[in-house]
């Protein structure tokens, strides 16, 4: 078996995490040793913004790469896969799977 030279990807998504973690040095009283250790080994996006102020449209946008105005997902009751655009779009997990990655998920992220 030939070993492929491609990176491992660990995608962690949180609701309402904000910037109160030690490694960002914005909350001096935050004690987050595990996050700090993880951040030392990873790429940290410090200026990542959500597309919508509501969970589901924001997640749909993140997973599809499309804006809510394109996905048609505007509230928490509209799953992306049932929207007209969502039926035909390839989500981030699907893209990874199609390219040979093992994808798993739990919680609210599809």
Tab-separated table of N, CA and C in Angstrom, residues 29-86:
chain	number	residue	atom	x	y	z
A	29	UNK	N	-7.630	35.895	32.330
A	29	UNK	CA	-8.062	34.925	33.341
A	29	UNK	C	-8.486	33.586	32.752
A	30	UNK	N	-8.470	33.468	31.439
A	30	UNK	CA	-8.871	32.212	30.799
A	30	UNK	C	-7.762	31.179	30.962
A	31	UNK	N	-8.115	30.051	31.530
A	31	UNK	CA	-7.160	28.958	31.707
A	31	UNK	C	-7.591	27.839	30.768
A	32	UNK	N	-6.912	27.740	29.640
A	32	UNK	CA	-7.294	26.776	28.603
A	32	UNK	C	-6.061	26.021	28.101
A	33	UNK	N	-5.449	25.211	28.950
A	33	UNK	CA	-4.194	24.551	28.552
A	33	UNK	C	-4.334	23.624	27.346
A	34	UNK	N	-5.451	22.934	27.217
A	34	UNK	CA	-5.616	22.015	26.091
A	34	UNK	C	-5.781	22.773	24.777
A	35	UNK	N	-6.574	23.834	24.804
A	35	UNK	CA	-6.698	24.681	23.613
A	35	UNK	C	-5.350	25.295	23.253
A	36	UNK	N	-4.623	25.759	24.255
A	36	UNK	CA	-3.324	26.380	24.001
A	36	UNK	C	-2.379	25.397	23.321
A	37	UNK	N	-2.343	24.180	23.818
A	37	UNK	CA	-1.470	23.151	23.248
A	37	UNK	C	-1.893	22.810	21.812
A	38	UNK	N	-3.189	22.692	21.596
A	38	UNK	CA	-3.695	22.412	20.251
A	38	UNK	C	-3.344	23.557	19.299
A	39	UNK	N	-3.514	24.790	19.757
A	39	UNK	CA	-3.243	25.962	18.920
A	39	UNK	C	-1.775	26.046	18.508
A	40	UNK	N	-0.878	25.566	19.349
A	40	UNK	CA	0.546	25.581	19.018
A	40	UNK	C	0.856	24.692	17.817
A	41	UNK	N	0.043	23.695	17.578
A	41	UNK	CA	0.301	22.713	16.517
A	41	UNK	C	-0.589	22.902	15.291
A	42	UNK	N	-1.455	23.875	15.306
A	42	UNK	CA	-2.482	23.998	14.262
A	42	UNK	C	-2.445	25.359	13.587
A	43	UNK	N	-3.281	25.484	12.592
A	43	UNK	CA	-3.543	26.778	11.980
A	43	UNK	C	-4.724	27.389	12.714
A	44	UNK	N	-4.545	28.592	13.187
A	44	UNK	CA	-5.603	29.291	13.922
A	44	UNK	C	-6.077	30.461	13.066
A	45	UNK	N	-7.357	30.512	12.817
A	45	UNK	CA	-7.943	31.603	12.046
A	45	UNK	C	-8.493	32.627	13.030
A	46	UNK	N	-7.811	33.756	13.152
A	46	UNK	CA	-8.205	34.771	14.132
A	46	UNK	C	-9.208	35.780	13.582
A	47	UNK	N	-9.416	35.798	12.305
A	47	UNK	CA	-10.371	36.736	11.703
A	47	UNK	C	-11.368	35.982	10.832
A	48	UNK	N	-11.979	34.993	11.411
A	48	UNK	CA	-13.003	34.215	10.708
A	48	UNK	C	-14.366	34.713	11.181
A	49	UNK	N	-15.216	35.046	10.267
A	49	UNK	CA	-16.518	35.602	10.612
A	49	UNK	C	-17.626	34.739	10.032
A	50	UNK	N	-18.725	34.664	10.753
A	50	UNK	CA	-19.845	33.870	10.259
A	50	UNK	C	-20.663	34.693	9.261
A	51	UNK	N	-21.389	33.995	8.416
A	51	UNK	CA	-22.188	34.640	7.375
A	51	UNK	C	-23.554	35.092	7.865
A	52	UNK	N	-23.983	34.555	8.994
A	52	UNK	CA	-25.323	34.881	9.492
A	52	UNK	C	-25.302	34.855	11.019
A	53	UNK	N	-26.163	35.634	11.665
A	53	UNK	CA	-26.191	35.663	13.123
A	53	UNK	C	-26.976	34.510	13.755
A	54	UNK	N	-27.427	33.570	12.953
A	54	UNK	CA	-28.197	32.422	13.448
A	54	UNK	C	-27.410	31.156	13.106
A	55	UNK	N	-27.470	30.163	13.986
A	55	UNK	CA	-26.648	28.947	13.854
A	55	UNK	C	-26.763	28.245	12.508
A	56	UNK	N	-27.960	27.821	12.136
A	56	UNK	CA	-28.131	26.969	10.959
A	56	UNK	C	-27.705	27.640	9.650
A	57	UNK	N	-28.108	28.885	9.374
A	57	UNK	CA	-27.634	29.516	8.141
A	57	UNK	C	-26.111	29.669	8.121
A	58	UNK	N	-25.539	29.931	9.287
A	58	UNK	CA	-24.091	30.062	9.372
A	58	UNK	C	-23.401	28.734	9.089
A	59	UNK	N	-23.906	27.649	9.676
A	59	UNK	CA	-23.340	26.314	9.426
A	59	UNK	C	-23.503	25.913	7.965
A	60	UNK	N	-24.681	26.166	7.403
A	60	UNK	CA	-24.925	25.824	5.997
A	60	UNK	C	-23.946	26.566	5.096
A	61	UNK	N	-23.677	27.812	5.419
A	61	UNK	CA	-22.736	28.607	4.644
A	61	UNK	C	-21.319	28.054	4.770
A	62	UNK	N	-20.919	27.728	5.979
A	62	UNK	CA	-19.586	27.179	6.213
A	62	UNK	C	-19.392	25.853	5.492
A	63	UNK	N	-20.377	24.988	5.580
A	63	UNK	CA	-20.248	23.655	4.993
A	63	UNK	C	-20.381	23.642	3.470
A	64	UNK	N	-21.060	24.637	2.917
A	64	UNK	CA	-21.263	24.656	1.460
A	64	UNK	C	-20.351	25.641	0.741
A	65	UNK	N	-19.816	26.612	1.482
A	65	UNK	CA	-19.030	27.659	0.838
A	65	UNK	C	-19.895	28.697	0.154
A	66	UNK	N	-21.193	28.662	0.423
A	66	UNK	CA	-22.143	29.574	-0.218
A	66	UNK	C	-22.773	30.501	0.809
A	67	UNK	N	-23.119	31.685	0.394
A	67	UNK	CA	-23.784	32.643	1.287
A	67	UNK	C	-25.238	32.230	1.516
A	68	UNK	N	-25.820	32.663	2.638
A	68	UNK	CA	-27.226	32.358	2.885
A	68	UNK	C	-28.142	32.825	1.748
A	69	UNK	N	-27.799	33.923	1.109
A	69	UNK	CA	-28.634	34.394	-0.004
A	69	UNK	C	-28.601	33.425	-1.184
A	70	UNK	N	-27.580	32.593	-1.255
A	70	UNK	CA	-27.491	31.581	-2.307
A	70	UNK	C	-28.109	30.264	-1.866
A	71	UNK	N	-27.854	29.861	-0.610
A	71	UNK	CA	-28.400	28.582	-0.129
A	71	UNK	C	-29.894	28.657	0.113
A	72	UNK	N	-30.397	29.851	0.435
A	72	UNK	CA	-31.809	29.985	0.777
A	72	UNK	C	-32.108	29.566	2.201
A	73	UNK	N	-31.074	29.309	2.991
A	73	UNK	CA	-31.257	28.911	4.394
A	73	UNK	C	-31.142	30.172	5.250
A	74	UNK	N	-32.261	30.562	5.871
A	74	UNK	CA	-32.297	31.799	6.644
A	74	UNK	C	-32.687	31.605	8.102
A	75	UNK	N	-33.111	30.410	8.485
A	75	UNK	CA	-33.503	30.201	9.880
A	75	UNK	C	-33.027	28.829	10.348
A	76	UNK	N	-33.331	28.492	11.575
A	76	UNK	CA	-32.861	27.227	12.152
A	76	UNK	C	-33.740	26.032	11.801
A	77	UNK	N	-34.784	26.237	11.022
A	77	UNK	CA	-35.687	25.136	10.659
A	77	UNK	C	-35.505	24.665	9.219
A	78	UNK	N	-34.572	25.247	8.498
A	78	UNK	CA	-34.368	24.906	7.084
A	78	UNK	C	-33.055	24.152	6.896
A	79	UNK	N	-33.061	22.838	6.834
A	79	UNK	CA	-31.809	22.121	6.577
A	79	UNK	C	-31.287	22.413	5.170
A	80	UNK	N	-29.995	22.560	5.050
A	80	UNK	CA	-29.381	22.838	3.749
A	80	UNK	C	-29.750	21.781	2.726
A	81	UNK	N	-29.750	20.514	3.122
A	81	UNK	CA	-29.992	19.428	2.153
A	81	UNK	C	-31.401	19.460	1.569
A	82	UNK	N	-32.325	20.194	2.215
A	82	UNK	CA	-33.684	20.289	1.689
A	82	UNK	C	-33.922	21.574	0.897
A	83	UNK	N	-32.949	22.478	0.896
A	83	UNK	CA	-33.122	23.695	0.096
A	83	UNK	C	-32.837	23.351	-1.366
A	84	UNK	N	-33.336	24.151	-2.263
A	84	UNK	CA	-33.151	23.879	-3.694
A	84	UNK	C	-31.666	23.844	-4.060
A	85	UNK	N	-30.895	24.787	-3.538
A	85	UNK	CA	-29.456	24.818	-3.806
A	85	UNK	C	-28.748	23.675	-3.102
A	86	UNK	N	-29.157	23.385	-1.875
A	86	UNK	CA	-28.504	22.351	-1.077
A	86	UNK	C	-28.586	20.963	-1.673
